[in-house]
PDB file of C-alpha atoms in Angstrom:
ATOM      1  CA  UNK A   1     195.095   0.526 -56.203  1.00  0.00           C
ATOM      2  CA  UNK A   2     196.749  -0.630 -59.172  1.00  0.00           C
ATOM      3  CA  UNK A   3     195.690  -3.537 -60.454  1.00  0.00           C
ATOM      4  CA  UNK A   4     196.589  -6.004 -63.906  1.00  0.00           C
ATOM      5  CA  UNK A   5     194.584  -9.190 -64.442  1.00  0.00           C
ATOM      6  CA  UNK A   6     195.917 -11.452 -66.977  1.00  0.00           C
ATOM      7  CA  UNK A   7     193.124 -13.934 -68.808  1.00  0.00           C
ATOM      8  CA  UNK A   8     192.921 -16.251 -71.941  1.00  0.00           C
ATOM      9  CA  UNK A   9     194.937 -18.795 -70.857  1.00  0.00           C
ATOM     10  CA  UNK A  10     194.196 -22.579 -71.773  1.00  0.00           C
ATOM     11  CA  UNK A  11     195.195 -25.685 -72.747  1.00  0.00           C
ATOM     12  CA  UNK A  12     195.790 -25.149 -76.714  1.00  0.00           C
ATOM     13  CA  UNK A  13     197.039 -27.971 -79.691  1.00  0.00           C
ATOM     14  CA  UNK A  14     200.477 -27.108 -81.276  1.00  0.00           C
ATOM     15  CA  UNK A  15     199.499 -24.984 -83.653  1.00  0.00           C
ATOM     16  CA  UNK A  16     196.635 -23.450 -82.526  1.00  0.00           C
ATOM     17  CA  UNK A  17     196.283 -19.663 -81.202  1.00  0.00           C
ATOM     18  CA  UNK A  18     195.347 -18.230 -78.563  1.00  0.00           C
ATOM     19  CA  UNK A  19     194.906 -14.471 -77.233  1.00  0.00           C
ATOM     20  CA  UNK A  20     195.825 -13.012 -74.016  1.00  0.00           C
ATOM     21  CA  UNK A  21     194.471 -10.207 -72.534  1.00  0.00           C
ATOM     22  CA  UNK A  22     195.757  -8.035 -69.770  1.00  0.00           C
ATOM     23  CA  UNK A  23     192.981  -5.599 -67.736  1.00  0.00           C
ATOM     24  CA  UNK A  24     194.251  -2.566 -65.551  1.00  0.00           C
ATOM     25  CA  UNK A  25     192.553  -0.689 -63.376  1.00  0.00           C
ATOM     26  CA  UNK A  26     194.081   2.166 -60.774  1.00  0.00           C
ATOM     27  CA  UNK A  27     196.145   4.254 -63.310  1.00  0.00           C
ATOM     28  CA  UNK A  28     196.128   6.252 -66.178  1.00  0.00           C
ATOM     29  CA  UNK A  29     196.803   3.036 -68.383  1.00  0.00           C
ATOM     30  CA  UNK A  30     197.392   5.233 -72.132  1.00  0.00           C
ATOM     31  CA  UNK A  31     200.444   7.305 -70.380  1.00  0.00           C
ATOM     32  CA  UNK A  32     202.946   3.747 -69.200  1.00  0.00           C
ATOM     33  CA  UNK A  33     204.459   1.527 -71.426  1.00  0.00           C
ATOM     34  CA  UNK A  34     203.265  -1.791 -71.155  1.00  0.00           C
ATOM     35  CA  UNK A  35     205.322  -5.656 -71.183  1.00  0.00           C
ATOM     36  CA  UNK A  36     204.509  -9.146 -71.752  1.00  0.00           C
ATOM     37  CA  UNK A  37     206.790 -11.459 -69.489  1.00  0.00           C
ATOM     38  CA  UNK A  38     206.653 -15.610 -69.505  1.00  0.00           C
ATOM     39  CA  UNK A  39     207.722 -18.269 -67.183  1.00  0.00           C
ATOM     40  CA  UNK A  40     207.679 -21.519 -68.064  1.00  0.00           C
ATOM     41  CA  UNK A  41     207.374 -24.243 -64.777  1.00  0.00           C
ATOM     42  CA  UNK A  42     210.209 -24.375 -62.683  1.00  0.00           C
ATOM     43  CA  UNK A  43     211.976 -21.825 -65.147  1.00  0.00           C
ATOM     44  CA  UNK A  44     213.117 -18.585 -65.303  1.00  0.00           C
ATOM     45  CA  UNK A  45     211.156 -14.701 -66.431  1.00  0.00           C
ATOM     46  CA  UNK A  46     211.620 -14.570 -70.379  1.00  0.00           C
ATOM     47  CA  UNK A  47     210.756 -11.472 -71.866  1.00  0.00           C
ATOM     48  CA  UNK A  48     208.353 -11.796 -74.584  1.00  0.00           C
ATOM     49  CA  UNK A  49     207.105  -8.039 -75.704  1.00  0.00           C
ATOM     50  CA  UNK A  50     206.607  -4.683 -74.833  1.00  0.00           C
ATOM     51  CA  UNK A  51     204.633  -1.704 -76.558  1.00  0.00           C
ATOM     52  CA  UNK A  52     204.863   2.233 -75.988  1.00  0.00           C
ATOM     53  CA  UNK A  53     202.306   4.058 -74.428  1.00  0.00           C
ATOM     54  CA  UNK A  54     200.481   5.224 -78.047  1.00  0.00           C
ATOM     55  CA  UNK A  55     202.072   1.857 -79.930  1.00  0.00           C
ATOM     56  CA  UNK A  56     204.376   4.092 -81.166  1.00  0.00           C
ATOM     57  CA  UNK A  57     207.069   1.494 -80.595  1.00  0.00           C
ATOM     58  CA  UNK A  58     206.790  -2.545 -80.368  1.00  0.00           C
ATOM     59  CA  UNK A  59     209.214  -5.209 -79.251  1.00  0.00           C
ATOM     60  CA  UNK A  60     209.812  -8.578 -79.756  1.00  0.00           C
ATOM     61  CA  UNK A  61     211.814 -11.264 -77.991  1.00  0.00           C
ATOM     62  CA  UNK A  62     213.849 -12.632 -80.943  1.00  0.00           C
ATOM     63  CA  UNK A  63     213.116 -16.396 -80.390  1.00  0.00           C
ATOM     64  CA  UNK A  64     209.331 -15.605 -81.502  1.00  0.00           C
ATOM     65  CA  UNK A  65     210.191 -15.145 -85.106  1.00  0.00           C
ATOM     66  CA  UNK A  66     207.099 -13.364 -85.594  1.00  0.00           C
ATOM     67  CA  UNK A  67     204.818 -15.027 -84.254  1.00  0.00           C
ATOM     68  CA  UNK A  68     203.352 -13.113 -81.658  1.00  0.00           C
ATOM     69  CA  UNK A  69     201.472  -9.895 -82.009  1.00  0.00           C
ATOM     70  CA  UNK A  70     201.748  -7.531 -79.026  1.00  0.00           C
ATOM     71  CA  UNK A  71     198.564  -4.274 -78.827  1.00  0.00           C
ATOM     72  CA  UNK A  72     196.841  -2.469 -76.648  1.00  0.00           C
ATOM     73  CA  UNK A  73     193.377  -0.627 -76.522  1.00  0.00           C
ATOM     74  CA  UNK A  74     193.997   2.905 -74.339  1.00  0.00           C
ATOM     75  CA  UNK A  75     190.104   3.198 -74.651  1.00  0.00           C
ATOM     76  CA  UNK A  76     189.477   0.179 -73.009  1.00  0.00           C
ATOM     77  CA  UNK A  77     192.715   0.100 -70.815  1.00  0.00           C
ATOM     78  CA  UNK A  78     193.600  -3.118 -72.066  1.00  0.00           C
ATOM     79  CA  UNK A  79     196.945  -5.090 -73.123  1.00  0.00           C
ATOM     80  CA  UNK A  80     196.763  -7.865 -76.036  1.00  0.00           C
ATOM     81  CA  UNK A  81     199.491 -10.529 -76.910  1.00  0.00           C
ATOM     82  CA  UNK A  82     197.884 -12.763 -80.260  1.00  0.00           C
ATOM     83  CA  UNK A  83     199.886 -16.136 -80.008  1.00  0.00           C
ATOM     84  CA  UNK A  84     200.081 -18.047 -83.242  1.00  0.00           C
ATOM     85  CA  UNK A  85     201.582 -21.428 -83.931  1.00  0.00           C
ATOM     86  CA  UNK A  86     201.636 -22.126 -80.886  1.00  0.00           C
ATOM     87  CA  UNK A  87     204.817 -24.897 -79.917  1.00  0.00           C
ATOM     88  CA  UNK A  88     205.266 -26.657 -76.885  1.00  0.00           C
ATOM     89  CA  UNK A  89     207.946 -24.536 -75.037  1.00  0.00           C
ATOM     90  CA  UNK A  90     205.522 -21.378 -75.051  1.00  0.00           C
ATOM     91  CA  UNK A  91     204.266 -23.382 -72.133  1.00  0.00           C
ATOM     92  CA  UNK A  92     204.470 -20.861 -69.700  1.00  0.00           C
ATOM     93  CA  UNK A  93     202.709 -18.535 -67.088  1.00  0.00           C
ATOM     94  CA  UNK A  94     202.117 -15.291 -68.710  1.00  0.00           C
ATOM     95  CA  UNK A  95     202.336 -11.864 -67.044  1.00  0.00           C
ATOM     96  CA  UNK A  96     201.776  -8.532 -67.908  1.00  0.00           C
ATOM     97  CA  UNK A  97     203.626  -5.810 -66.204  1.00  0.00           C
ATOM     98  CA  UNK A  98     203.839  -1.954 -66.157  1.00  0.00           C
ATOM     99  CA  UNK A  99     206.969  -0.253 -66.560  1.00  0.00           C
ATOM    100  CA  UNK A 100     207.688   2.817 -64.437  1.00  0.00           C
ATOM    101  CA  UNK A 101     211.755   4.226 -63.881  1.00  0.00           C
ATOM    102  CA  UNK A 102     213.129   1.769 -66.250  1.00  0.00           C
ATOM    103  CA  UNK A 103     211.943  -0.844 -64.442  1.00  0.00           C
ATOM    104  CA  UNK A 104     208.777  -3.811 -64.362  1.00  0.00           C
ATOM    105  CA  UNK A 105     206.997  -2.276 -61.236  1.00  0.00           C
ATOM    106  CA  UNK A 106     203.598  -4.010 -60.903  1.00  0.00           C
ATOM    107  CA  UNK A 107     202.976  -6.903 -62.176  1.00  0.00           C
ATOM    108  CA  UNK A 108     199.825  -9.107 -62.649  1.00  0.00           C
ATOM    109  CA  UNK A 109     199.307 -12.999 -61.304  1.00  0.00           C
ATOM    110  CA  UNK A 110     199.286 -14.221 -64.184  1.00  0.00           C
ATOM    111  CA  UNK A 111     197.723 -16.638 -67.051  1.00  0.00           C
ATOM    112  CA  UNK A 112     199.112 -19.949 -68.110  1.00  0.00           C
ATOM    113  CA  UNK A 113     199.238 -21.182 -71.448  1.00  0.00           C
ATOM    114  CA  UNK A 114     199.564 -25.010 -72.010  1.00  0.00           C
ATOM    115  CA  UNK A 115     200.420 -26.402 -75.644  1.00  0.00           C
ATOM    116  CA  UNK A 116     199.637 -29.568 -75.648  1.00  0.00           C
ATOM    117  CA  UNK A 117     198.457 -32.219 -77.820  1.00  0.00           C
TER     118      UNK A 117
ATOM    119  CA  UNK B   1     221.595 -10.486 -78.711  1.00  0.00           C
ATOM    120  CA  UNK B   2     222.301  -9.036 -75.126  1.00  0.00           C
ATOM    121  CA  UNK B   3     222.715 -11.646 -72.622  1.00  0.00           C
ATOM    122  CA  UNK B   4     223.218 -11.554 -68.581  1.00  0.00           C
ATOM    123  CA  UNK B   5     224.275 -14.155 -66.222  1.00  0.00           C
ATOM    124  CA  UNK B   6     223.951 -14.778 -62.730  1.00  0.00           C
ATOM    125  CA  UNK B   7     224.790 -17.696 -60.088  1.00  0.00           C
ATOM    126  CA  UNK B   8     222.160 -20.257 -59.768  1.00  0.00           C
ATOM    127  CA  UNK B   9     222.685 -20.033 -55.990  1.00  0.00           C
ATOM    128  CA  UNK B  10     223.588 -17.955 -53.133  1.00  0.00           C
ATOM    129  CA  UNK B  11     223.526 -18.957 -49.749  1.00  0.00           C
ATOM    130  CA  UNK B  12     223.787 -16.921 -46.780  1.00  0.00           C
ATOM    131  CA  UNK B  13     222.901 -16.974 -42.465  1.00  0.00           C
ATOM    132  CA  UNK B  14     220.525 -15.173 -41.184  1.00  0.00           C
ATOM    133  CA  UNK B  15     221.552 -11.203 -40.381  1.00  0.00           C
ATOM    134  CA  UNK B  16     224.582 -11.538 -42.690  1.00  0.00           C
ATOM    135  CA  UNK B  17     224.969 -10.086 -45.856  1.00  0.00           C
ATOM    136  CA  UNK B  18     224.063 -11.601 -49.334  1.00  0.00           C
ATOM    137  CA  UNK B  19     225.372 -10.646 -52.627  1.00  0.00           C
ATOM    138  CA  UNK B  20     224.117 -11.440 -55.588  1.00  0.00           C
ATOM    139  CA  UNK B  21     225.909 -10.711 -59.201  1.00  0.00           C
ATOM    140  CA  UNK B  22     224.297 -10.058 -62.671  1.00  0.00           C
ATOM    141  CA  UNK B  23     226.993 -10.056 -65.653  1.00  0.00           C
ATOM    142  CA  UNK B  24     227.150  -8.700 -68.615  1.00  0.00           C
ATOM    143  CA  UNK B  25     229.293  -7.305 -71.254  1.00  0.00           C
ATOM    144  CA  UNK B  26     229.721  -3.328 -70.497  1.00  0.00           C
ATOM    145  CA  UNK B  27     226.718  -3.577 -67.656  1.00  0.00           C
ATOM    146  CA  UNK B  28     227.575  -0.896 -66.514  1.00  0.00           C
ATOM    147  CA  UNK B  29     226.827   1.213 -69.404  1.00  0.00           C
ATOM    148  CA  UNK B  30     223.117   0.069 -68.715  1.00  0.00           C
ATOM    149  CA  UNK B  31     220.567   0.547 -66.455  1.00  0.00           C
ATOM    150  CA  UNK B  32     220.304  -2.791 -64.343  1.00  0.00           C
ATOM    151  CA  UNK B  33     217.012  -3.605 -61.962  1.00  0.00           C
ATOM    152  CA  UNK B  34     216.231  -6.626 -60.072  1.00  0.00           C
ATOM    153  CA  UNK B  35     213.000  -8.448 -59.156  1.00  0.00           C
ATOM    154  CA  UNK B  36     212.402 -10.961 -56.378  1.00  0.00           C
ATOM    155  CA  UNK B  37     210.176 -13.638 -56.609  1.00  0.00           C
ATOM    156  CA  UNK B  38     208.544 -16.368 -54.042  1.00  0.00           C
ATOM    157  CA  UNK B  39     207.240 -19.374 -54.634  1.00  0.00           C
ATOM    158  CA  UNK B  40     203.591 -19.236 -56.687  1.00  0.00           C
ATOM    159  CA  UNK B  41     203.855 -15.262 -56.545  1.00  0.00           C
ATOM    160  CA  UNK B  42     204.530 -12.598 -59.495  1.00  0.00           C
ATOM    161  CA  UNK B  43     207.816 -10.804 -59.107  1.00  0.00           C
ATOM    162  CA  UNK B  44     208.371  -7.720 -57.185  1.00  0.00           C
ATOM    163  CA  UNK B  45     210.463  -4.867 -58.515  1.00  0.00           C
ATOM    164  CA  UNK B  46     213.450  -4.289 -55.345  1.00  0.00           C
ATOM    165  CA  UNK B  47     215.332  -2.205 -57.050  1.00  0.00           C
ATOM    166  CA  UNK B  48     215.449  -0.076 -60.269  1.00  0.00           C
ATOM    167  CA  UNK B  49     217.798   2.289 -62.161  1.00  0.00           C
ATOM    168  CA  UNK B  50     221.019   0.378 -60.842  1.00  0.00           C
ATOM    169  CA  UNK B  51     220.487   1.119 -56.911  1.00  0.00           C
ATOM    170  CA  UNK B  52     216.859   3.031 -56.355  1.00  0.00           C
ATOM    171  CA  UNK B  53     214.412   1.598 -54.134  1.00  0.00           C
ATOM    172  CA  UNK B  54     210.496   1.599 -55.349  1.00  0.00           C
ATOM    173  CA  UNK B  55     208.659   2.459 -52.341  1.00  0.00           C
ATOM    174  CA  UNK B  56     207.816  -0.331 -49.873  1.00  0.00           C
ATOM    175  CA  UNK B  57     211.235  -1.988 -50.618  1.00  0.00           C
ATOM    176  CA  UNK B  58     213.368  -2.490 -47.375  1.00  0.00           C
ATOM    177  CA  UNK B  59     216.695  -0.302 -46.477  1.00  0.00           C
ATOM    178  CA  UNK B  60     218.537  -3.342 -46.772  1.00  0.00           C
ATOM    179  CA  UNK B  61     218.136  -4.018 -50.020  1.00  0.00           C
ATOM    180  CA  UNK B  62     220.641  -2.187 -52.111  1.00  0.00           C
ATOM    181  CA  UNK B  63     222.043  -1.933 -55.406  1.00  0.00           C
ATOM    182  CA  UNK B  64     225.161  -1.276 -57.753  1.00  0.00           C
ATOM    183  CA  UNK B  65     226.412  -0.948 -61.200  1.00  0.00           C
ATOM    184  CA  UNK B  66     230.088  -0.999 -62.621  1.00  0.00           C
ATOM    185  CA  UNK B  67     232.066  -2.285 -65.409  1.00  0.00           C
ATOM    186  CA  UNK B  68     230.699  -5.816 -66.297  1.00  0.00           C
ATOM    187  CA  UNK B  69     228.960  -6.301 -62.910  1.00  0.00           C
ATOM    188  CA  UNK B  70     225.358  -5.492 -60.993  1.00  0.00           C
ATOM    189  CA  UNK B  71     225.233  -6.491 -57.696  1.00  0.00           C
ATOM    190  CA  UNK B  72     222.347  -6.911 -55.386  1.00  0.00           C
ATOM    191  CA  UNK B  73     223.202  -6.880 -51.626  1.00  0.00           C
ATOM    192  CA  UNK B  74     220.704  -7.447 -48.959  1.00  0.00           C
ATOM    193  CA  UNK B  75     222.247  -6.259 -45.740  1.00  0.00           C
ATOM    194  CA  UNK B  76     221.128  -8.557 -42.547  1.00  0.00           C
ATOM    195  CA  UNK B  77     219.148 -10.978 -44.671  1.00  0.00           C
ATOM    196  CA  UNK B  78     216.038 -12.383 -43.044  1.00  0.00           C
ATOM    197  CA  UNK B  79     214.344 -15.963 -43.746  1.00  0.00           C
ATOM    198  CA  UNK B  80     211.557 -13.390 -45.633  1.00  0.00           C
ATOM    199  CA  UNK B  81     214.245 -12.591 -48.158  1.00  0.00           C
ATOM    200  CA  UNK B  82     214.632 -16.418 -49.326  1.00  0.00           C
ATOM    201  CA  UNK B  83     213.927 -16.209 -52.864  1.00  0.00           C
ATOM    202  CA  UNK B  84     214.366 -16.460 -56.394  1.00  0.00           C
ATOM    203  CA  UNK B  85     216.039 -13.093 -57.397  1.00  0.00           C
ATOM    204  CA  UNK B  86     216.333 -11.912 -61.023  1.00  0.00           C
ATOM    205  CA  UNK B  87     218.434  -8.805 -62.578  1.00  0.00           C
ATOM    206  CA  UNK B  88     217.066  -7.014 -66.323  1.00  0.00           C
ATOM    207  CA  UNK B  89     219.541  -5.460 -68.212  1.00  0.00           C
ATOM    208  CA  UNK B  90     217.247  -2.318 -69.210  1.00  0.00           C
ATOM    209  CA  UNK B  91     217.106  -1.090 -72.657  1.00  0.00           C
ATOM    210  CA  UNK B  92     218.166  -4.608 -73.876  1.00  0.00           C
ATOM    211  CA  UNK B  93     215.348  -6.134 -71.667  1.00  0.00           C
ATOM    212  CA  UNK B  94     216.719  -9.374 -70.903  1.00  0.00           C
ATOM    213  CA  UNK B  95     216.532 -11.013 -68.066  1.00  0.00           C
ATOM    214  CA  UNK B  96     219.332 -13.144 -65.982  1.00  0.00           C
ATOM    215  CA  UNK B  97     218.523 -16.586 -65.622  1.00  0.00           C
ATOM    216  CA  UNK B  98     217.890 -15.996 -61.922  1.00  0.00           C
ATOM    217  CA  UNK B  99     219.620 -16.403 -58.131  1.00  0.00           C
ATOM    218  CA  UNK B 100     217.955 -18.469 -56.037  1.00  0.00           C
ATOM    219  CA  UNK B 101     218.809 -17.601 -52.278  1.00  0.00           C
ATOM    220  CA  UNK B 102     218.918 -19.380 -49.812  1.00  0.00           C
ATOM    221  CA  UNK B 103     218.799 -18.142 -46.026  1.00  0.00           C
ATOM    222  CA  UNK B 104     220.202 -21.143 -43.785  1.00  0.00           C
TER     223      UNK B 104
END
């Protein structure tokens, strides 16, 4: 069974950082590219990253302005996303999903990250 | 950047068919998917690659891709299918700002 559980969320200070983490389980994690998506409450899915199967390739949602680091350990079967400067409206529930046929097709439950002061 | 657009609402009767449109300039030349997603739960992939079916999804949900327009159509909707629904423009990876249905 395929599985992706999201941790590291918290209640952070604009500003601070904080690092996600994404575990799977139930595949052969180093051969799928892998995604960050957000939702902030009561909003819509934002893209926020996704990274090749070796790294090879890394993408950013433009309204990030660098300030989010995507990686992955194939070793370890785990995704990363490094969250700097954290502002208020990254507020969100953060998922990690695996893509398969050009599409998100499993999808984890879940972290959410509060900025708040 | 790439954007898409959708309807914030569709509303449709039980067992009648719901349609819900994703738009975007030259959609069509993309690969479109859609996700659905209930209250408090993650998204599920319903359909990928424009009108493909992962495995699990029901008949009635179907898909298409032309010109400016994706369209999702859920053929005898049932009060299960009441949701938020979402379309991706693949390769640009955006997402629409979401369709909620409603099954009255």
């Amino acid at each position: 069974e395929v599985q992706l559980v999201e941790s590291g969320g918290g209640l952070v200070r604009p500003g601070g950082s904080l690092r996600l983490s994404c575990a799977a389980s139930g595949f052969t994690f180093s051969s799928y590219s892998m995604n960050w998506v957000r939702q902030a409450p009561g909003k819509g899915l934002e893209w926020v990253s996704s990274i090749s199967s070796s790294s090879s390739y890394i993408f950013y949602a433009d309204s990030l302005k660098g300030r989010f680091t995507i990686s992955r350990d194939n070793a370890k079967n785990a995704l990363y996303l490094q969250m700097n400067s954290l502002r208020a409206e990254d507020t969100a529930v953060y998922f990690c999903a695996r893509t398969i046929n050009d599409g998100y097709a499993e999808w984890g439950q879940g972290t959410l990250v509060t900025v708040s002061s | 950047s790439y954007e898409v657009t959708q309807s914030p609402s569709v509303s449709v009767s039980p067992g009648q068919t719901a349609s819900i449109t994703c738009s975007g300039d030259k959609l069509g030349d993309k690969h479109a998917c859609w996700y659905q997603q209930k209250p408090g739960q993650s998204p599920v992939l319903v359909i990928y690659q424009d009108n493909k079916r992962p495995s699990g999804i029901p008949e009635r949900f179907s898909g298409s891709n032309s010109g400016n327009t994706a369209t999702l159509t859920i053929s005898g909707t049932q009060a299960m299918d009441e949701a938020d629904y979402y379309c991706q423009a693949w390769g640009s990876r955006v997402f629409g700002g979401g369709t909620k249905l409603t099954v009255l």
